[in-house]
């Protein structure tokens, strides 16, 4: 039976009233906890070994990151020295904590003043309750690579419980992650954080599911172009049998490392497009990574064979035209029916 083409399954989407959405993201924590290192790895394409040359953040460093089209992240990397923190909580309180979309608070697992860290965190939470009560709160228990493997889970659970106890009204919604810059845990945490900010996820999921069905893919993953964080994925029943539950974060890490290698050998910027697409063919499956829209790449795992690969390229090209109409902002109801005609 002929495989359906992606374009035969969807109708047009009304994007005429989509607007730019800006999200204020506070990155806070004690000085030396690793805030700036992780920010530069995720958003500035640093590799872990390169962040050692970064100095301490002075006051607040502002970054404007365009993420997935019209979603703009206004990232405030707040210096963690005591004097700066006191200013954030007193004279600059309304300025810092108003209109916050997400608070990311970083705890250093090696800190010898964890109780003091919790007290400062609680003061930050109270300020957030006052000025941005609808914000998302994420806590990263960082530098977990410095803890012996046998004790990591128990220590993280202990810290997670203590953090929740100081989270006030956010206790029910705060989410904590164990992280380190030396493995994929950082991508998992930041991927989930950014994922919480992206509107129109239901629209993206519908389109991606139709693409996966059209190419009979085991899995289709949509990555943001610059960070290579996962935006959305669709997995078939066969794909769900994959034993690597952290494969998406691993792929983010691997692909960004690959881009660094290309930048080294081509003398280009790590933020530029060093590749448009590539594929891997094996007797058991095909993998293709293709530039999708201006802001995304798509990865597909599909059955083996040249015909399957060529058919997938055609369907991705067709789907690209539809995805270009998608935006990450605006009223989710502003779309016409999407589905089989």
mmCIF file of N, CA, C and O in Angstrom, residues 161-229:
data_model
loop_
_atom_site.group_PDB
_atom_site.id
_atom_site.type_symbol
_atom_site.label_atom_id
_atom_site.label_comp_id
_atom_site.label_asym_id
_atom_site.label_seq_id
_atom_site.Cartn_x
_atom_site.Cartn_y
_atom_site.Cartn_z
ATOM 1 N N UNK A 161 14.028 16.969 48.868
ATOM 2 C CA UNK A 161 13.025 17.108 49.931
ATOM 3 C C UNK A 161 13.229 18.402 50.712
ATOM 4 O O UNK A 161 12.265 19.096 51.050
ATOM 5 N N UNK A 162 14.498 18.735 50.996
ATOM 6 C CA UNK A 162 14.784 19.968 51.732
ATOM 7 C C UNK A 162 14.384 21.199 50.915
ATOM 8 O O UNK A 162 13.844 22.166 51.457
ATOM 9 N N UNK A 163 14.634 21.156 49.617
ATOM 10 C CA UNK A 163 14.262 22.272 48.739
ATOM 11 C C UNK A 163 12.746 22.447 48.700
ATOM 12 O O UNK A 163 12.225 23.562 48.811
ATOM 13 N N UNK A 164 12.043 21.358 48.559
ATOM 14 C CA UNK A 164 10.575 21.422 48.527
ATOM 15 C C UNK A 164 10.032 22.025 49.822
ATOM 16 O O UNK A 164 9.057 22.785 49.810
ATOM 17 N N UNK A 165 10.673 21.690 50.940
ATOM 18 C CA UNK A 165 10.231 22.212 52.225
ATOM 19 C C UNK A 165 10.395 23.711 52.371
ATOM 20 O O UNK A 165 9.757 24.332 53.236
ATOM 21 N N UNK A 166 11.242 24.312 51.542
ATOM 22 C CA UNK A 166 11.472 25.757 51.585
ATOM 23 C C UNK A 166 10.847 26.486 50.394
ATOM 24 O O UNK A 166 11.146 27.653 50.169
ATOM 25 N N UNK A 167 9.974 25.788 49.675
ATOM 26 C CA UNK A 167 9.439 26.349 48.433
ATOM 27 C C UNK A 167 8.098 27.051 48.585
ATOM 28 O O UNK A 167 7.520 27.493 47.590
ATOM 29 N N UNK A 168 7.590 27.158 49.811
ATOM 30 C CA UNK A 168 6.366 27.915 50.056
ATOM 31 C C UNK A 168 5.210 27.459 49.193
ATOM 32 O O UNK A 168 4.925 26.271 49.069
ATOM 33 N N UNK A 169 4.536 28.430 48.566
ATOM 34 C CA UNK A 169 3.380 28.118 47.729
ATOM 35 C C UNK A 169 3.758 27.348 46.467
ATOM 36 O O UNK A 169 2.889 26.761 45.813
ATOM 37 N N UNK A 170 5.040 27.354 46.130
ATOM 38 C CA UNK A 170 5.494 26.646 44.936
ATOM 39 C C UNK A 170 5.852 25.184 45.231
ATOM 40 O O UNK A 170 6.310 24.478 44.333
ATOM 41 N N UNK A 171 5.656 24.735 46.465
ATOM 42 C CA UNK A 171 6.085 23.392 46.861
ATOM 43 C C UNK A 171 5.448 22.300 46.005
ATOM 44 O O UNK A 171 6.067 21.266 45.732
ATOM 45 N N UNK A 172 4.219 22.525 45.570
ATOM 46 C CA UNK A 172 3.520 21.502 44.785
ATOM 47 C C UNK A 172 3.990 21.444 43.340
ATOM 48 O O UNK A 172 3.767 20.444 42.654
ATOM 49 N N UNK A 173 4.599 22.511 42.882
ATOM 50 C CA UNK A 173 4.943 22.568 41.458
ATOM 51 C C UNK A 173 6.447 22.633 41.197
ATOM 52 O O UNK A 173 6.872 22.455 40.045
ATOM 53 N N UNK A 174 7.250 22.885 42.229
ATOM 54 C CA UNK A 174 8.688 22.968 42.004
ATOM 55 C C UNK A 174 9.222 21.625 41.524
ATOM 56 O O UNK A 174 8.816 20.563 42.004
ATOM 57 N N UNK A 175 10.127 21.680 40.562
ATOM 58 C CA UNK A 175 10.734 20.467 40.004
ATOM 59 C C UNK A 175 12.250 20.587 40.151
ATOM 60 O O UNK A 175 12.831 21.622 39.811
ATOM 61 N N UNK A 176 12.875 19.532 40.677
ATOM 62 C CA UNK A 176 14.330 19.532 40.877
ATOM 63 C C UNK A 176 14.985 18.484 39.984
ATOM 64 O O UNK A 176 14.397 17.430 39.711
ATOM 65 N N UNK A 177 16.201 18.780 39.554
ATOM 66 C CA UNK A 177 16.965 17.863 38.712
ATOM 67 C C UNK A 177 18.403 17.771 39.222
ATOM 68 O O UNK A 177 18.987 18.789 39.612
ATOM 69 N N UNK A 178 18.996 16.565 39.205
ATOM 70 C CA UNK A 178 20.433 16.449 39.453
ATOM 71 C C UNK A 178 21.183 16.728 38.154
ATOM 72 O O UNK A 178 20.829 16.177 37.100
ATOM 73 N N UNK A 179 22.183 17.586 38.182
ATOM 74 C CA UNK A 179 22.859 17.962 36.945
ATOM 75 C C UNK A 179 24.372 18.022 37.108
ATOM 76 O O UNK A 179 24.904 18.160 38.206
ATOM 77 N N UNK A 180 25.045 17.940 35.973
ATOM 78 C CA UNK A 180 26.482 18.177 35.866
ATOM 79 C C UNK A 180 26.758 18.589 34.432
ATOM 80 O O UNK A 180 26.021 18.198 33.515
ATOM 81 N N UNK A 181 27.787 19.393 34.233
ATOM 82 C CA UNK A 181 28.115 19.827 32.872
ATOM 83 C C UNK A 181 28.807 18.726 32.088
ATOM 84 O O UNK A 181 29.013 18.870 30.877
ATOM 85 N N UNK A 182 29.125 17.610 32.748
ATOM 86 C CA UNK A 182 29.943 16.578 32.113
ATOM 87 C C UNK A 182 29.142 15.445 31.490
ATOM 88 O O UNK A 182 29.716 14.501 30.958
ATOM 89 N N UNK A 183 27.817 15.495 31.558
ATOM 90 C CA UNK A 183 27.019 14.476 30.877
ATOM 91 C C UNK A 183 25.700 15.079 30.412
ATOM 92 O O UNK A 183 25.492 16.296 30.482
ATOM 93 N N UNK A 184 24.797 14.210 29.949
ATOM 94 C CA UNK A 184 23.552 14.672 29.336
ATOM 95 C C UNK A 184 22.507 15.159 30.326
ATOM 96 O O UNK A 184 21.441 15.660 29.926
ATOM 97 N N UNK A 185 22.768 15.050 31.630
ATOM 98 C CA UNK A 185 21.783 15.474 32.625
ATOM 99 C C UNK A 185 21.448 16.958 32.490
ATOM 100 O O UNK A 185 20.309 17.381 32.749
ATOM 101 N N UNK A 186 22.412 17.754 32.065
ATOM 102 C CA UNK A 186 22.181 19.189 31.898
ATOM 103 C C UNK A 186 21.171 19.450 30.784
ATOM 104 O O UNK A 186 20.311 20.322 30.899
ATOM 105 N N UNK A 187 21.269 18.661 29.705
ATOM 106 C CA UNK A 187 20.341 18.826 28.595
ATOM 107 C C UNK A 187 18.938 18.364 28.970
ATOM 108 O O UNK A 187 17.945 18.948 28.524
ATOM 109 N N UNK A 188 18.855 17.331 29.782
ATOM 110 C CA UNK A 188 17.535 16.874 30.225
ATOM 111 C C UNK A 188 16.842 17.961 31.036
ATOM 112 O O UNK A 188 15.657 18.271 30.814
ATOM 113 N N UNK A 189 17.572 18.536 31.977
ATOM 114 C CA UNK A 189 16.978 19.566 32.830
ATOM 115 C C UNK A 189 16.566 20.789 32.027
ATOM 116 O O UNK A 189 15.421 21.251 32.104
ATOM 117 N N UNK A 190 17.476 21.334 31.257
ATOM 118 C CA UNK A 190 17.175 22.548 30.499
ATOM 119 C C UNK A 190 16.152 22.277 29.402
ATOM 120 O O UNK A 190 15.341 23.156 29.070
ATOM 121 N N UNK A 191 16.172 21.086 28.821
ATOM 122 C CA UNK A 191 15.167 20.737 27.822
ATOM 123 C C UNK A 191 13.768 20.786 28.408
ATOM 124 O O UNK A 191 12.840 21.342 27.816
ATOM 125 N N UNK A 192 13.599 20.221 29.595
ATOM 126 C CA UNK A 192 12.292 20.238 30.255
ATOM 127 C C UNK A 192 11.890 21.648 30.681
ATOM 128 O O UNK A 192 10.713 22.014 30.641
ATOM 129 N N UNK A 193 12.878 22.427 31.097
ATOM 130 C CA UNK A 193 12.588 23.810 31.498
ATOM 131 C C UNK A 193 12.072 24.619 30.315
ATOM 132 O O UNK A 193 11.022 25.272 30.387
ATOM 133 N N UNK A 194 12.805 24.584 29.211
ATOM 134 C CA UNK A 194 12.404 25.363 28.041
ATOM 135 C C UNK A 194 11.099 24.819 27.464
ATOM 136 O O UNK A 194 10.248 25.583 26.986
ATOM 137 N N UNK A 195 10.933 23.503 27.541
ATOM 138 C CA UNK A 195 9.712 22.870 27.040
ATOM 139 C C UNK A 195 8.473 23.455 27.730
ATOM 140 O O UNK A 195 7.414 23.625 27.109
ATOM 141 N N UNK A 196 8.616 23.797 29.009
ATOM 142 C CA UNK A 196 7.483 24.333 29.770
ATOM 143 C C UNK A 196 7.076 25.723 29.282
ATOM 144 O O UNK A 196 5.977 26.189 29.589
ATOM 145 N N UNK A 197 7.931 26.384 28.522
ATOM 146 C CA UNK A 197 7.654 27.743 28.056
ATOM 147 C C UNK A 197 7.044 27.791 26.663
ATOM 148 O O UNK A 197 6.564 28.835 26.223
ATOM 149 N N UNK A 198 7.081 26.677 25.949
ATOM 150 C CA UNK A 198 6.692 26.685 24.540
ATOM 151 C C UNK A 198 5.186 26.504 24.399
ATOM 152 O O UNK A 198 4.648 25.459 24.757
ATOM 153 N N UNK A 199 4.492 27.519 23.881
ATOM 154 C CA UNK A 199 3.068 27.330 23.585
ATOM 155 C C UNK A 199 2.882 26.561 22.282
ATOM 156 O O UNK A 199 3.847 26.254 21.586
ATOM 157 N N UNK A 200 1.642 26.248 21.970
ATOM 158 C CA UNK A 200 1.313 25.535 20.730
ATOM 159 C C UNK A 200 1.919 24.144 20.644
ATOM 160 O O UNK A 200 2.098 23.605 19.556
ATOM 161 N N UNK A 201 2.241 23.547 21.782
ATOM 162 C CA UNK A 201 2.828 22.207 21.751
ATOM 163 C C UNK A 201 1.856 21.188 21.179
ATOM 164 O O UNK A 201 2.273 20.217 20.546
ATOM 165 N N UNK A 202 0.553 21.392 21.410
ATOM 166 C CA UNK A 202 -0.414 20.453 20.863
ATOM 167 C C UNK A 202 -0.416 20.497 19.344
ATOM 168 O O UNK A 202 -0.540 19.467 18.669
ATOM 169 N N UNK A 203 -0.235 21.702 18.780
ATOM 170 C CA UNK A 203 -0.167 21.844 17.327
ATOM 171 C C UNK A 203 1.073 21.155 16.778
ATOM 172 O O UNK A 203 1.014 20.394 15.809
ATOM 173 N N UNK A 204 2.203 21.406 17.411
ATOM 174 C CA UNK A 204 3.464 20.799 16.980
ATOM 175 C C UNK A 204 3.381 19.276 17.063
ATOM 176 O O UNK A 204 3.817 18.555 16.162
ATOM 177 N N UNK A 205 2.787 18.778 18.137
ATOM 178 C CA UNK A 205 2.673 17.326 18.316
ATOM 179 C C UNK A 205 1.797 16.706 17.231
ATOM 180 O O UNK A 205 2.100 15.631 16.707
ATOM 181 N N UNK A 206 0.699 17.383 16.871
ATOM 182 C CA UNK A 206 -0.168 16.878 15.798
ATOM 183 C C UNK A 206 0.599 16.751 14.487
ATOM 184 O O UNK A 206 0.545 15.718 13.812
ATOM 185 N N UNK A 207 1.296 17.798 14.122
ATOM 186 C CA UNK A 207 2.040 17.793 12.865
ATOM 187 C C UNK A 207 3.150 16.744 12.881
ATOM 188 O O UNK A 207 3.373 16.029 11.906
ATOM 189 N N UNK A 208 3.862 16.677 13.993
ATOM 190 C CA UNK A 208 4.976 15.737 14.081
ATOM 191 C C UNK A 208 4.463 14.300 14.048
ATOM 192 O O UNK A 208 5.091 13.420 13.439
ATOM 193 N N UNK A 209 3.323 14.053 14.688
ATOM 194 C CA UNK A 209 2.735 12.713 14.663
ATOM 195 C C UNK A 209 2.341 12.301 13.258
ATOM 196 O O UNK A 209 2.517 11.137 12.862
ATOM 197 N N UNK A 210 1.819 13.243 12.474
ATOM 198 C CA UNK A 210 1.448 12.936 11.097
ATOM 199 C C UNK A 210 2.683 12.657 10.243
ATOM 200 O O UNK A 210 2.660 11.779 9.370
ATOM 201 N N UNK A 211 3.753 13.399 10.494
ATOM 202 C CA UNK A 211 4.993 13.138 9.770
ATOM 203 C C UNK A 211 5.528 11.747 10.120
ATOM 204 O O UNK A 211 5.933 10.985 9.231
ATOM 205 N N UNK A 212 5.505 11.386 11.396
ATOM 206 C CA UNK A 212 5.996 10.077 11.826
ATOM 207 C C UNK A 212 5.182 8.959 11.186
ATOM 208 O O UNK A 212 5.727 7.927 10.751
ATOM 209 N N UNK A 213 3.864 9.143 11.096
ATOM 210 C CA UNK A 213 3.007 8.133 10.477
ATOM 211 C C UNK A 213 3.289 8.012 8.988
ATOM 212 O O UNK A 213 3.332 6.905 8.432
ATOM 213 N N UNK A 214 3.503 9.141 8.337
ATOM 214 C CA UNK A 214 3.727 9.136 6.894
ATOM 215 C C UNK A 214 5.006 8.407 6.519
ATOM 216 O O UNK A 214 5.076 7.747 5.481
ATOM 217 N N UNK A 215 6.040 8.510 7.342
ATOM 218 C CA UNK A 215 7.326 7.883 7.010
ATOM 219 C C UNK A 215 7.548 6.573 7.768
ATOM 220 O O UNK A 215 8.615 5.977 7.673
ATOM 221 N N UNK A 216 6.513 6.141 8.525
ATOM 222 C CA UNK A 216 6.578 4.892 9.292
ATOM 223 C C UNK A 216 7.798 4.883 10.217
ATOM 224 O O UNK A 216 8.538 3.898 10.311
ATOM 225 N N UNK A 217 8.008 5.988 10.906
ATOM 226 C CA UNK A 217 9.197 6.152 11.744
ATOM 227 C C UNK A 217 9.015 5.482 13.101
ATOM 228 O O UNK A 217 7.918 5.473 13.668
ATOM 229 N N UNK A 218 10.103 4.950 13.614
ATOM 230 C CA UNK A 218 10.103 4.465 14.996
ATOM 231 C C UNK A 218 10.080 5.643 15.963
ATOM 232 O O UNK A 218 9.465 5.582 17.029
ATOM 233 N N UNK A 219 10.752 6.705 15.571
ATOM 234 C CA UNK A 219 10.797 7.894 16.421
ATOM 235 C C UNK A 219 11.130 9.109 15.572
ATOM 236 O O UNK A 219 11.943 9.033 14.639
ATOM 237 N N UNK A 220 10.498 10.231 15.890
ATOM 238 C CA UNK A 220 10.803 11.511 15.264
ATOM 239 C C UNK A 220 11.026 12.519 16.382
ATOM 240 O O UNK A 220 10.204 12.636 17.294
ATOM 241 N N UNK A 221 12.139 13.234 16.319
ATOM 242 C CA UNK A 221 12.482 14.208 17.356
ATOM 243 C C UNK A 221 12.710 15.560 16.692
ATOM 244 O O UNK A 221 13.431 15.663 15.705
ATOM 245 N N UNK A 222 12.080 16.585 17.254
ATOM 246 C CA UNK A 222 12.276 17.945 16.774
ATOM 247 C C UNK A 222 13.203 18.671 17.736
ATOM 248 O O UNK A 222 12.913 18.779 18.929
ATOM 249 N N UNK A 223 14.355 19.143 17.231
ATOM 250 C CA UNK A 223 15.343 19.848 18.037
ATOM 251 C C UNK A 223 15.336 21.336 17.702
ATOM 252 O O UNK A 223 15.160 21.723 16.542
ATOM 253 N N UNK A 224 15.556 22.176 18.720
ATOM 254 C CA UNK A 224 15.803 23.587 18.473
ATOM 255 C C UNK A 224 17.185 23.742 17.852
ATOM 256 O O UNK A 224 18.129 23.057 18.238
ATOM 257 N N UNK A 225 17.311 24.621 16.890
ATOM 258 C CA UNK A 225 18.521 24.677 16.064
ATOM 259 C C UNK A 225 19.790 25.012 16.840
ATOM 260 O O UNK A 225 20.816 24.359 16.681
ATOM 261 N N UNK A 226 19.754 26.044 17.676
ATOM 262 C CA UNK A 226 20.969 26.523 18.319
ATOM 263 C C UNK A 226 21.366 25.670 19.514
ATOM 264 O O UNK A 226 22.521 25.271 19.659
ATOM 265 N N UNK A 227 20.409 25.385 20.363
ATOM 266 C CA UNK A 227 20.712 24.649 21.599
ATOM 267 C C UNK A 227 20.669 23.147 21.423
ATOM 268 O O UNK A 227 21.235 22.414 22.220
ATOM 269 N N UNK A 228 19.968 22.689 20.392
ATOM 270 C CA UNK A 228 19.682 21.269 20.176
ATOM 271 C C UNK A 228 18.977 20.641 21.379
ATOM 272 O O UNK A 228 19.116 19.456 21.656
ATOM 273 N N UNK A 229 18.193 21.438 22.062
ATOM 274 C CA UNK A 229 17.287 20.909 23.071
ATOM 275 C C UNK A 229 16.060 20.337 22.368
ATOM 276 O O UNK A 229 15.633 20.832 21.328
#
